[in-house]
Amino acid sequence: MKKITGILECFAVAILISSCNDASKKDMSDASQKIKEVNTDMKKAIIAANDSAKAAAISNWKTFKNESDSAIVGMEREATMLEEKIAKANTKEKEKLKAYLNNTKEKLNALKIKLQQRNIEFENNKEKFDTIIASKNQSFEREFKHDINELGTAFKDLFNDNVK
């Protein structure tokens, strides 16, 4: 009888352990499935965020490019008007003003080329958009706006004698 009771006890313990093992296997399987779902959701969210950031960067670049092109065209018009004013200036100042204007026009052309090159680079890299490209764009935009503002001041100062 002791043998039968001992065997039954062992059998009961084995069933208990196996049923606990089945429950923990099911819990592990459920947890694993939930982790896979969370990973999939995170990947989708990251892709959506990147797409959104990419669209915003493209929109910002187009706005910046249009504004910069307009500023360059405006300065080219101003340079033409200044050439007409220089033609009317006295001979002594004419050479000095022409040299200053030509120097300023060369800087404007260099900025124009720089903008074109950066636009080509942006267009080539926009498909593989990342934070480095976004940072590079912001840096370029700040520098370019600063340079354009300096040229605008140079055009305005052409006929002003700033020496006091």
Short mmCIF file of C-alpha atoms in Angstrom, two decimals:
data_model
loop_
_atom_site.label_atom_id
_atom_site.label_comp_id
_atom_site.label_asym_id
_atom_site.label_seq_id
_atom_site.Cartn_x
_atom_site.Cartn_y
_atom_site.Cartn_z
CA MET A 1 0.00 0.00 0.00
CA LYS A 2 2.86 2.35 0.81
CA LYS A 3 4.25 1.64 -2.62
CA ILE A 4 0.94 2.47 -4.30
CA THR A 5 0.55 5.63 -2.24
CA GLY A 6 4.12 6.64 -3.03
CA ILE A 7 3.59 5.95 -6.71
CA LEU A 8 0.34 7.92 -6.68
CA GLU A 9 2.05 10.82 -4.94
CA CYS A 10 4.84 10.81 -7.51
CA PHE A 11 2.29 10.63 -10.31
CA ALA A 12 0.32 13.57 -8.80
CA VAL A 13 3.51 15.63 -8.46
CA ALA A 14 4.46 14.81 -12.04
CA ILE A 15 1.03 15.88 -13.30
CA LEU A 16 1.23 19.08 -11.24
CA ILE A 17 4.70 19.91 -12.55
CA SER A 18 3.72 19.13 -16.11
CA SER A 19 0.57 21.23 -15.89
CA CYS A 20 2.57 24.14 -14.41
CA ASN A 21 5.14 23.67 -17.13
CA ASP A 22 2.39 23.81 -19.80
CA ALA A 23 0.99 27.02 -18.28
CA SER A 24 4.39 28.68 -18.17
CA LYS A 25 5.08 27.57 -21.74
CA LYS A 26 1.80 29.18 -22.79
CA ASP A 27 2.66 32.35 -20.85
CA MET A 28 6.08 32.43 -22.52
CA SER A 29 4.48 31.94 -25.91
CA ASP A 30 1.99 34.75 -25.25
CA ALA A 31 4.76 37.07 -24.02
CA SER A 32 6.87 36.25 -27.07
CA GLN A 33 3.95 37.01 -29.39
CA LYS A 34 3.29 40.33 -27.63
CA ILE A 35 6.95 41.29 -27.94
CA LYS A 36 6.84 40.56 -31.68
CA GLU A 37 3.71 42.72 -32.03
CA VAL A 38 5.30 45.57 -30.08
CA ASN A 39 8.44 45.36 -32.23
CA THR A 40 6.34 45.46 -35.39
CA ASP A 41 4.38 48.45 -34.08
CA MET A 42 7.62 50.24 -33.14
CA LYS A 43 9.10 49.63 -36.57
CA LYS A 44 5.97 51.02 -38.21
CA ALA A 45 6.05 54.07 -35.90
CA ILE A 46 9.73 54.69 -36.68
CA ILE A 47 9.08 54.45 -40.41
CA ALA A 48 6.12 56.85 -40.13
CA ALA A 49 8.20 59.31 -38.08
CA ASN A 50 11.05 59.15 -40.59
CA ASP A 51 8.63 59.66 -43.48
CA SER A 52 7.11 62.64 -41.70
CA ALA A 53 10.52 64.14 -40.95
CA LYS A 54 11.60 63.53 -44.54
CA ALA A 55 8.49 65.26 -45.90
CA ALA A 56 9.02 68.22 -43.57
CA ALA A 57 12.69 68.50 -44.59
CA ILE A 58 11.80 68.41 -48.28
CA SER A 59 9.13 71.06 -47.78
CA ASN A 60 11.51 73.26 -45.76
CA TRP A 61 14.22 72.89 -48.38
CA LYS A 62 11.86 73.86 -51.21
CA THR A 63 10.74 76.93 -49.28
CA PHE A 64 14.34 77.88 -48.51
CA LYS A 65 15.41 77.30 -52.12
CA ASN A 66 12.57 79.46 -53.49
CA GLU A 67 13.31 82.26 -51.03
CA SER A 68 17.03 82.10 -51.83
CA ASP A 69 16.43 82.11 -55.58
CA SER A 70 14.18 85.16 -55.16
CA ALA A 71 16.82 86.94 -53.08
CA ILE A 72 19.48 86.21 -55.71
CA VAL A 73 17.26 87.49 -58.54
CA GLY A 74 16.52 90.63 -56.50
CA MET A 75 20.21 91.25 -55.94
CA GLU A 76 20.98 90.73 -59.62
CA ARG A 77 18.36 93.38 -60.44
CA GLU A 78 19.89 95.67 -57.83
CA ALA A 79 23.33 95.11 -59.36
CA THR A 80 21.98 96.15 -62.76
CA MET A 81 20.47 99.32 -61.25
CA LEU A 82 23.76 100.07 -59.49
CA GLU A 83 25.66 99.69 -62.77
CA GLU A 84 23.41 102.40 -64.22
CA LYS A 85 24.13 104.65 -61.22
CA ILE A 86 27.85 104.01 -61.54
CA ALA A 87 27.75 105.01 -65.21
CA LYS A 88 26.45 108.41 -64.07
CA ALA A 89 29.04 108.84 -61.30
CA ASN A 90 32.14 111.01 -61.67
CA THR A 91 35.25 109.47 -63.18
CA LYS A 92 37.24 109.33 -59.95
CA GLU A 93 34.64 107.27 -58.10
CA LYS A 94 33.55 105.26 -61.12
CA GLU A 95 36.55 102.89 -61.05
CA LYS A 96 36.31 102.37 -57.31
CA LEU A 97 32.56 101.70 -57.48
CA LYS A 98 32.94 99.35 -60.47
CA ALA A 99 35.60 97.34 -58.66
CA TYR A 100 33.44 97.13 -55.53
CA LEU A 101 30.37 96.14 -57.54
CA ASN A 102 32.28 93.52 -59.54
CA ASN A 103 33.64 92.02 -56.31
CA THR A 104 30.13 91.91 -54.86
CA LYS A 105 28.73 90.36 -58.05
CA GLU A 106 31.43 87.67 -57.94
CA LYS A 107 30.41 86.84 -54.37
CA LEU A 108 26.77 86.69 -55.48
CA ASN A 109 27.65 84.32 -58.33
CA ALA A 110 29.66 82.16 -55.93
CA LEU A 111 26.62 81.96 -53.62
CA LYS A 112 24.40 81.12 -56.57
CA ILE A 113 26.70 78.24 -57.54
CA LYS A 114 26.92 77.09 -53.92
CA LEU A 115 23.11 76.99 -53.71
CA GLN A 116 22.86 75.03 -56.97
CA GLN A 117 25.44 72.51 -55.80
CA ARG A 118 23.73 72.06 -52.43
CA ASN A 119 20.38 71.62 -54.19
CA ILE A 120 21.82 68.86 -56.39
CA GLU A 121 23.31 67.18 -53.32
CA PHE A 122 19.98 67.45 -51.50
CA GLU A 123 18.05 65.98 -54.43
CA ASN A 124 20.51 63.09 -54.70
CA ASN A 125 20.36 62.32 -50.96
CA LYS A 126 16.71 62.91 -50.15
CA GLU A 127 15.81 59.24 -50.62
CA LYS A 128 18.26 58.19 -47.93
CA PHE A 129 17.20 60.96 -45.58
CA ASP A 130 18.45 60.93 -42.00
CA THR A 131 19.20 63.33 -39.15
CA ILE A 132 22.69 64.04 -40.50
CA ILE A 133 21.23 65.39 -43.74
CA ALA A 134 18.67 67.45 -41.81
CA SER A 135 21.41 68.93 -39.63
CA LYS A 136 23.57 69.62 -42.68
CA ASN A 137 20.65 71.43 -44.34
CA GLN A 138 20.01 73.61 -41.30
CA SER A 139 23.68 74.52 -41.08
CA PHE A 140 23.82 75.34 -44.80
CA GLU A 141 20.63 77.45 -44.59
CA ARG A 142 21.97 79.49 -41.65
CA GLU A 143 25.28 80.11 -43.39
CA PHE A 144 23.65 80.94 -46.72
CA LYS A 145 21.16 83.38 -45.17
CA HIS A 146 24.02 85.09 -43.35
CA ASP A 147 26.02 85.41 -46.58
CA ILE A 148 22.99 86.72 -48.50
CA ASN A 149 22.32 89.31 -45.81
CA GLU A 150 25.95 90.45 -45.95
CA LEU A 151 25.73 90.83 -49.74
CA GLY A 152 22.49 92.77 -49.40
CA THR A 153 24.24 95.14 -47.02
CA ALA A 154 27.19 95.41 -49.41
CA PHE A 155 24.87 96.42 -52.27
CA LYS A 156 23.16 99.02 -50.08
CA ASP A 157 26.49 100.40 -48.88
CA LEU A 158 27.89 100.80 -52.38
CA PHE A 159 27.07 104.49 -52.59
CA ASN A 160 27.35 105.17 -48.85
CA ASP A 161 30.58 106.31 -47.36
CA ASN A 162 30.71 104.33 -44.12
CA VAL A 163 34.00 105.82 -43.00
CA LYS A 164 33.43 108.38 -40.24
#
